Amino acid sequence: MNYQSYAPSTYEHDGKSAETRNLKPGELSTGTTIMAIPFEGGVVLGADSRVSTGTYVANRVSDKVAQLHDSIWCCRSGSAADTQALTDYVRHYLSQLAVETGRAPTVKVAAHLMRKLCYENKDNLMAGVIVGGWDPVEKGSVYNIPLGGSCIKMPFAIGGSGSTYIYGLVDSEFKEALSKDEALSLVKKSISHAMARDGSSGGIIRTVVVTESGNEREYVPGDQLPYGPAGW
């Protein structure tokens, strides 16, 4: 048996992270953590605030929670430009619908409008959206519209690059018929855990609580998060 000696291989780091190594030429990685949970009487939506272009943080305090109508909101992930354009279109269509019909649109209508725009333009868009809110028909409800343009009503929804880190946490903590405080606490806890692990999520946490009586916006500063990185 012949034994050959091998010189130890020298590894040179290419300067890229796991998130950016497999991108196409000219493509930039984007990242987000978004979440929505219905509760008895409404919905809580939340998101981090980091907008990244590759490894560069373009905006550390952006607002990824957008209002579509009085009691309908959405969380945006993917391309900031694409999702801003989509929310502008849906907001315009919903306001027209409300004037024509004389009543407020439902969350389901808003979600299917968003789904139609995402699906019919899926080759040109990079957009993952969560639509949630309160209406007299379904009360608090949440719809998930991922990259392909499908539309699924969910008991809760999480999305963005940071969501992969918190599926187990949310599965273990979520239960039916949460109270408003429990839902808000779970959203803040889950997003802060995702922000600690995901390099493309960070900044502050923005939340909105949507009920029949109105909307309550809130934010958690980066130095007051429920959970931080190891050794924080």
Tab-separated table of C-alpha atoms in Angstrom, residues 74-219:
chain	number	residue	atom	x	y	z
A	74	CYS	CA	-49.305	45.176	5.544
A	75	CYS	CA	-45.732	44.171	6.336
A	76	ARG	CA	-43.263	44.370	3.453
A	77	SER	CA	-40.250	42.164	2.648
A	78	GLY	CA	-38.049	41.760	-0.427
A	79	SER	CA	-37.290	44.735	-2.647
A	80	ALA	CA	-38.148	48.004	-0.897
A	81	ALA	CA	-38.967	49.710	-4.217
A	82	ASP	CA	-41.245	46.871	-5.393
A	83	THR	CA	-43.193	46.644	-2.145
A	84	GLN	CA	-43.577	50.419	-1.873
A	85	ALA	CA	-45.045	50.496	-5.382
A	86	LEU	CA	-47.393	47.589	-4.553
A	87	THR	CA	-48.681	49.198	-1.357
A	88	ASP	CA	-49.253	52.483	-3.199
A	89	TYR	CA	-51.344	50.685	-5.844
A	90	VAL	CA	-53.387	48.700	-3.312
A	91	ARG	CA	-53.961	51.785	-1.154
A	92	HIS	CA	-55.255	53.649	-4.225
A	93	TYR	CA	-57.538	50.800	-5.347
A	94	LEU	CA	-58.973	50.315	-1.839
A	95	SER	CA	-59.757	54.004	-1.448
A	96	GLN	CA	-61.549	53.952	-4.822
A	97	LEU	CA	-63.477	50.817	-3.803
A	98	ALA	CA	-64.560	52.406	-0.514
A	99	VAL	CA	-65.915	55.465	-2.346
A	100	GLU	CA	-67.745	53.366	-4.967
A	101	THR	CA	-69.345	50.914	-2.530
A	102	GLY	CA	-69.886	53.296	0.371
A	103	ARG	CA	-68.323	50.922	2.928
A	104	ALA	CA	-64.883	49.956	4.149
A	105	PRO	CA	-63.131	47.120	2.246
A	106	THR	CA	-62.385	43.814	3.991
A	107	VAL	CA	-58.931	42.454	4.738
A	108	LYS	CA	-59.657	39.589	2.321
A	109	VAL	CA	-60.280	42.014	-0.556
A	110	ALA	CA	-57.044	43.872	0.209
A	111	ALA	CA	-55.076	40.615	0.345
A	112	HIS	CA	-56.479	39.384	-2.973
A	113	LEU	CA	-55.750	42.730	-4.632
A	114	MET	CA	-52.155	42.427	-3.430
A	115	ARG	CA	-52.065	38.785	-4.582
A	116	LYS	CA	-53.314	39.729	-8.068
A	117	LEU	CA	-50.610	42.367	-8.514
A	118	CYS	CA	-47.874	40.079	-7.149
A	119	TYR	CA	-48.888	37.039	-9.211
A	120	GLU	CA	-49.414	38.797	-12.533
A	121	ASN	CA	-46.052	40.581	-12.220
A	122	LYS	CA	-44.113	37.833	-10.454
A	123	ASP	CA	-41.356	37.708	-13.108
A	124	ASN	CA	-40.500	41.355	-12.442
A	125	LEU	CA	-41.038	41.616	-8.681
A	126	MET	CA	-39.303	40.487	-5.532
A	127	ALA	CA	-41.962	40.970	-2.907
A	128	GLY	CA	-43.201	38.963	0.065
A	129	VAL	CA	-46.115	40.623	1.862
A	130	ILE	CA	-48.240	39.941	4.943
A	131	VAL	CA	-51.647	41.640	4.952
A	132	GLY	CA	-53.579	41.890	8.220
A	133	GLY	CA	-56.267	43.935	9.882
A	134	TRP	CA	-59.781	44.067	11.305
A	135	ASP	CA	-63.112	44.088	9.472
A	136	PRO	CA	-66.724	43.348	10.534
A	137	VAL	CA	-66.818	40.086	8.531
A	138	GLU	CA	-63.764	38.140	9.749
A	139	LYS	CA	-62.764	40.371	12.689
A	140	GLY	CA	-58.967	40.057	13.008
A	141	SER	CA	-57.372	38.140	10.113
A	142	VAL	CA	-53.939	37.596	8.532
A	143	TYR	CA	-53.066	36.687	4.926
A	144	ASN	CA	-49.617	35.639	3.724
A	145	ILE	CA	-48.544	36.471	0.136
A	146	PRO	CA	-45.072	34.956	-0.486
A	147	LEU	CA	-42.771	35.463	-3.481
A	148	GLY	CA	-44.742	33.433	-6.071
A	149	GLY	CA	-47.937	35.433	-5.573
A	150	SER	CA	-50.086	32.871	-3.780
A	151	CYS	CA	-52.461	34.038	-1.032
A	152	ILE	CA	-53.111	31.980	2.092
A	153	LYS	CA	-55.105	32.867	5.195
A	154	MET	CA	-52.964	31.948	8.206
A	155	PRO	CA	-53.400	31.582	11.991
A	156	PHE	CA	-50.185	33.650	12.128
A	157	ALA	CA	-47.607	34.694	9.538
A	158	ILE	CA	-43.866	35.337	9.600
A	159	GLY	CA	-41.665	36.303	6.674
A	160	GLY	CA	-38.331	37.654	5.500
A	161	SER	CA	-34.812	36.293	5.908
A	162	GLY	CA	-35.021	36.454	9.711
A	163	SER	CA	-38.132	34.278	9.869
A	164	THR	CA	-36.127	31.067	9.368
A	165	TYR	CA	-34.528	31.558	12.782
A	166	ILE	CA	-37.813	31.813	14.709
A	167	TYR	CA	-40.227	29.221	13.284
A	168	GLY	CA	-39.590	26.912	16.248
A	169	LEU	CA	-39.999	29.737	18.747
A	170	VAL	CA	-43.285	30.929	17.266
A	171	ASP	CA	-44.632	27.374	16.912
A	172	SER	CA	-43.973	26.717	20.598
A	173	GLU	CA	-45.301	30.045	21.900
A	174	PHE	CA	-48.341	30.563	19.659
A	175	LYS	CA	-51.806	29.494	20.778
A	176	GLU	CA	-55.323	30.194	19.608
A	177	ALA	CA	-57.227	33.153	21.102
A	178	LEU	CA	-54.258	35.105	22.429
A	179	SER	CA	-54.975	38.292	24.326
A	180	LYS	CA	-53.826	41.624	22.905
A	181	ASP	CA	-50.916	41.883	25.368
A	182	GLU	CA	-49.834	38.266	24.753
A	183	ALA	CA	-49.841	38.745	20.968
A	184	LEU	CA	-47.906	42.025	21.190
A	185	SER	CA	-45.372	40.478	23.552
A	186	LEU	CA	-44.871	37.457	21.258
A	187	VAL	CA	-44.326	39.660	18.196
A	188	LYS	CA	-41.689	41.729	19.993
A	189	LYS	CA	-39.957	38.677	21.449
A	190	SER	CA	-39.887	36.763	18.146
A	191	ILE	CA	-38.625	39.670	16.032
A	192	SER	CA	-35.905	40.511	18.568
A	193	HIS	CA	-34.692	36.884	18.464
A	194	ALA	CA	-34.582	37.011	14.644
A	195	MET	CA	-32.715	40.319	14.710
A	196	ALA	CA	-30.083	38.793	17.028
A	197	ARG	CA	-29.307	35.955	14.579
A	198	ASP	CA	-30.016	37.413	11.124
A	199	GLY	CA	-27.408	39.839	9.825
A	200	SER	CA	-29.940	41.398	7.447
A	201	SER	CA	-32.452	42.208	10.211
A	202	GLY	CA	-31.872	44.843	12.854
A	203	GLY	CA	-32.508	48.367	14.058
A	204	ILE	CA	-35.724	48.879	15.996
A	205	ILE	CA	-39.022	46.990	16.149
A	206	ARG	CA	-42.111	48.753	14.812
A	207	THR	CA	-45.554	47.374	15.712
A	208	VAL	CA	-49.182	48.263	15.088
A	209	VAL	CA	-52.194	46.898	16.962
A	210	VAL	CA	-55.337	47.001	14.789
A	211	THR	CA	-58.768	46.746	16.430
A	212	GLU	CA	-62.315	47.904	15.726
A	213	SER	CA	-61.666	51.037	17.759
A	214	GLY	CA	-58.519	52.092	15.895
A	215	ASN	CA	-54.783	51.605	15.434
A	216	GLU	CA	-52.022	51.804	18.047
A	217	ARG	CA	-48.510	52.302	16.669
A	218	GLU	CA	-45.465	51.646	18.819
A	219	TYR	CA	-41.732	51.058	18.479
